[in-house]
PDB file of C-alpha atoms and ligand atoms in Angstrom:
ATOM      1  CA  MET A   1     -24.919 -12.512 166.009  1.00 49.00           C
ATOM      2  CA  PRO A   2     -23.265 -11.870 162.335  1.00 49.00           C
ATOM      3  CA  GLU A   3     -25.376  -9.341 160.454  1.00 63.00           C
ATOM      4  CA  GLU A   4     -27.476 -11.400 158.369  1.00 69.00           C
ATOM      5  CA  THR A   5     -30.497  -8.960 156.639  1.00 67.00           C
ATOM      6  CA  MET A   6     -33.258 -11.348 155.754  1.00 67.00           C
ATOM      7  CA  GLY A   7     -35.394 -10.637 152.417  1.00 69.00           C
ATOM      8  CA  ASP A   8     -38.115  -8.184 154.231  1.00 83.00           C
ATOM      9  CA  GLY A   9     -35.037  -5.367 155.718  1.00 86.00           C
ATOM     10  CA  TRP A  10     -35.126  -7.289 159.241  1.00 95.00           C
ATOM     11  CA  THR A  11     -32.078  -8.593 160.734  1.00 95.00           C
ATOM     12  CA  PRO A  12     -31.950 -10.830 163.613  1.00 96.00           C
ATOM     13  CA  VAL A  13     -30.460  -9.561 166.211  1.00 96.00           C
ATOM     14  CA  CYS A  14     -30.431 -11.904 169.419  1.00 96.00           C
ATOM     15  CA  PRO A  15     -32.846 -14.704 171.452  1.00 96.00           C
ATOM     16  CA  GLU A  16     -35.601 -12.687 172.888  1.00 94.00           C
ATOM     17  CA  SER A  17     -34.315 -14.733 176.090  1.00 93.00           C
ATOM     18  CA  GLY A  18     -30.886 -13.568 175.896  1.00 90.00           C
ATOM     19  CA  VAL A  19     -31.710  -9.719 177.264  1.00 94.00           C
ATOM     20  CA  ALA A  20     -32.380  -9.332 180.741  1.00 94.00           C
ATOM     21  CA  ASN A  21     -34.067  -6.184 182.297  1.00 93.00           C
ATOM     22  CA  ASP A  22     -31.000  -3.295 182.051  1.00 90.00           C
ATOM     23  CA  GLN A  23     -28.765  -5.644 179.925  1.00 94.00           C
ATOM     24  CA  PHE A  24     -27.828  -4.114 176.738  1.00 96.00           C
ATOM     25  CA  GLN A  25     -26.928  -5.926 173.656  1.00 96.00           C
ATOM     26  CA  GLU A  26     -24.461  -3.841 170.640  1.00 97.00           C
ATOM     27  CA  PHE A  27     -25.336  -4.620 167.058  1.00 97.00           C
ATOM     28  CA  GLN A  28     -24.711  -3.414 163.740  1.00 96.00           C
ATOM     29  CA  LEU A  29     -27.311  -2.610 160.923  1.00 95.00           C
ATOM     30  CA  ASP A  30     -26.266  -2.042 157.549  1.00 91.00           C
ATOM     31  CA  GLY A  31     -22.832  -1.002 159.448  1.00 94.00           C
ATOM     32  CA  GLU A  32     -24.528   1.538 161.266  1.00 96.00           C
ATOM     33  CA  PRO A  33     -23.449   0.990 164.954  1.00 97.00           C
ATOM     34  CA  CYS A  34     -26.737  -0.062 167.144  1.00 98.00           C
ATOM     35  CA  PHE A  35     -27.904  -0.922 170.616  1.00 98.00           C
ATOM     36  CA  LEU A  36     -31.052  -2.815 172.084  1.00 97.00           C
ATOM     37  CA  PHE A  37     -31.823  -3.272 175.759  1.00 97.00           C
ATOM     38  CA  ARG A  38     -34.884  -4.306 178.033  1.00 96.00           C
ATOM     39  CA  ARG A  39     -35.960  -1.792 181.024  1.00 95.00           C
ATOM     40  CA  ARG A  40     -39.474  -2.997 182.696  1.00 93.00           C
ATOM     41  CA  GLY A  41     -39.823  -5.851 180.583  1.00 94.00           C
ATOM     42  CA  ARG A  42     -39.935  -3.530 177.237  1.00 96.00           C
ATOM     43  CA  LEU A  43     -37.163  -3.392 174.379  1.00 97.00           C
ATOM     44  CA  PHE A  44     -35.757  -0.252 172.957  1.00 98.00           C
ATOM     45  CA  ALA A  45     -32.953   0.034 169.971  1.00 98.00           C
ATOM     46  CA  TYR A  46     -31.008   2.810 169.444  1.00 98.00           C
ATOM     47  CA  ARG A  47     -28.283   3.926 166.884  1.00 98.00           C
ATOM     48  CA  ASN A  48     -25.177   4.173 169.029  1.00 98.00           C
ATOM     49  CA  ARG A  49     -24.575   7.943 167.958  1.00 98.00           C
ATOM     50  CA  CYS A  50     -24.983  10.287 169.758  1.00 98.00           C
ATOM     51  CA  PRO A  51     -26.717  13.622 168.797  1.00 98.00           C
ATOM     52  CA  HIS A  52     -24.285  16.059 170.078  1.00 98.00           C
ATOM     53  CA  LEU A  53     -21.182  14.990 167.503  1.00 98.00           C
ATOM     54  CA  GLY A  54     -22.497  11.802 165.801  1.00 97.00           C
ATOM     55  CA  ILE A  55     -19.834   9.518 168.055  1.00 98.00           C
ATOM     56  CA  PRO A  56     -20.852   6.870 169.709  1.00 98.00           C
ATOM     57  CA  LEU A  57     -21.938   7.236 173.267  1.00 98.00           C
ATOM     58  CA  ASN A  58     -20.017   4.317 175.181  1.00 97.00           C
ATOM     59  CA  TRP A  59     -16.392   3.579 175.566  1.00 95.00           C
ATOM     60  CA  MET A  60     -16.798   0.310 177.319  1.00 95.00           C
ATOM     61  CA  PRO A  61     -18.564  -2.717 175.093  1.00 95.00           C
ATOM     62  CA  GLU A  62     -22.688  -2.608 176.518  1.00 94.00           C
ATOM     63  CA  ARG A  63     -21.961  -0.193 179.388  1.00 95.00           C
ATOM     64  CA  PHE A  64     -24.311   2.870 178.327  1.00 97.00           C
ATOM     65  CA  LEU A  65     -25.745   3.678 181.640  1.00 96.00           C
ATOM     66  CA  ASP A  66     -25.365   6.546 184.026  1.00 96.00           C
ATOM     67  CA  PRO A  67     -23.769   5.520 187.549  1.00 93.00           C
ATOM     68  CA  ASP A  68     -27.507   5.910 189.284  1.00 94.00           C
ATOM     69  CA  ASN A  69     -28.685   2.949 186.738  1.00 93.00           C
ATOM     70  CA  CYS A  70     -31.539   5.799 185.391  1.00 95.00           C
ATOM     71  CA  PHE A  71     -30.707   7.217 182.129  1.00 97.00           C
ATOM     72  CA  ILE A  72     -28.591   6.596 178.608  1.00 98.00           C
ATOM     73  CA  HIS A  73     -25.301   8.680 179.512  1.00 97.00           C
ATOM     74  CA  CYS A  74     -22.858   9.686 176.562  1.00 98.00           C
ATOM     75  CA  VAL A  75     -19.571   9.390 178.688  1.00 97.00           C
ATOM     76  CA  ASN A  76     -17.946  12.096 175.728  1.00 98.00           C
ATOM     77  CA  HIS A  77     -19.817  15.165 177.115  1.00 98.00           C
ATOM     78  CA  GLY A  78     -22.504  13.879 179.796  1.00 97.00           C
ATOM     79  CA  ALA A  79     -25.482  13.723 177.962  1.00 98.00           C
ATOM     80  CA  LEU A  80     -28.585  11.975 179.461  1.00 98.00           C
ATOM     81  CA  PHE A  81     -31.392  10.158 177.882  1.00 98.00           C
ATOM     82  CA  THR A  82     -34.309   8.699 178.760  1.00 98.00           C
ATOM     83  CA  PRO A  83     -34.273   5.135 177.788  1.00 96.00           C
ATOM     84  CA  GLU A  84     -37.541   4.837 177.206  1.00 96.00           C
ATOM     85  CA  SER A  85     -37.461   8.089 174.486  1.00 97.00           C
ATOM     86  CA  GLY A  86     -34.452   8.489 173.503  1.00 98.00           C
ATOM     87  CA  ASP A  87     -35.166  12.209 174.449  1.00 98.00           C
ATOM     88  CA  CYS A  88     -32.241  14.271 175.591  1.00 98.00           C
ATOM     89  CA  ILE A  89     -32.985  15.817 179.218  1.00 98.00           C
ATOM     90  CA  ALA A  90     -29.650  17.181 179.943  1.00 98.00           C
ATOM     91  CA  GLY A  91     -26.329  18.187 178.284  1.00 98.00           C
ATOM     92  CA  PRO A  92     -25.105  19.794 175.471  1.00 98.00           C
ATOM     93  CA  CYS A  93     -27.874  18.311 172.859  1.00 98.00           C
ATOM     94  CA  GLN A  94     -30.857  18.634 175.229  1.00 98.00           C
ATOM     95  CA  GLY A  95     -34.062  19.000 173.842  1.00 97.00           C
ATOM     96  CA  ASP A  96     -32.200  16.410 170.857  1.00 98.00           C
ATOM     97  CA  ARG A  97     -32.884  12.783 170.912  1.00 98.00           C
ATOM     98  CA  LEU A  98     -31.454   9.755 169.997  1.00 98.00           C
ATOM     99  CA  MET A  99     -32.638   7.852 166.510  1.00 98.00           C
ATOM    100  CA  SER A 100     -34.702   4.725 167.852  1.00 98.00           C
ATOM    101  CA  VAL A 101     -34.516   1.707 165.727  1.00 98.00           C
ATOM    102  CA  PRO A 102     -37.783  -0.719 165.057  1.00 97.00           C
ATOM    103  CA  LEU A 103     -37.962  -4.424 166.453  1.00 97.00           C
ATOM    104  CA  ARG A 104     -39.905  -6.886 166.022  1.00 97.00           C
ATOM    105  CA  ILE A 105     -39.864 -10.695 167.744  1.00 96.00           C
ATOM    106  CA  ALA A 106     -40.360 -13.565 165.758  1.00 95.00           C
ATOM    107  CA  ASP A 107     -39.921 -16.667 165.928  1.00 95.00           C
ATOM    108  CA  GLY A 108     -37.995 -15.902 169.714  1.00 96.00           C
ATOM    109  CA  THR A 109     -35.607 -14.005 167.868  1.00 97.00           C
ATOM    110  CA  ILE A 110     -35.235  -9.788 168.193  1.00 97.00           C
ATOM    111  CA  GLU A 111     -34.845  -8.710 164.775  1.00 97.00           C
ATOM    112  CA  ALA A 112     -34.177  -5.043 163.808  1.00 97.00           C
ATOM    113  CA  ARG A 113     -34.071  -2.766 160.878  1.00 95.00           C
ATOM    114  CA  LEU A 114     -33.169   0.441 160.031  1.00 88.00           C
TER     115      LEU A 114
HETATM  116  S1  LIG B 201     -20.860  13.408 172.088  1.00 87.68           S
HETATM  117 FE1  LIG B 201     -22.147  12.781 173.605  1.00 87.68          FE
HETATM  118  S2  LIG B 201     -22.558  14.874 174.649  1.00 87.68           S
HETATM  119 FE2  LIG B 201     -21.176  15.136 173.276  1.00 87.68          FE
END
């Protein structure tokens, strides 16, 4: 979905029904790469920027989970992040966290803003 910010700062990302559990959706906010996903029915979103070097976490589109599908994984140097909080629990940025992106649902559409 193209980036189109509304007057209140919220940007439509995708239909709420279009994101299944453990499915990821990448998008841009003000030119900033971000991603959202659903886990156990709840939606979460973060900037796609590893706290270690400030570069994207993934090499493959929409692929962010480790091989066990438990944690968000940075493919660059192996950092692992708790999906629900963005806390880094292993790797070179352990103790740091992903930057979360606020979400809301409006008329069946997921919207985000920085
Ligand atoms: S850039 Fe993510 S662990 Fe190094």
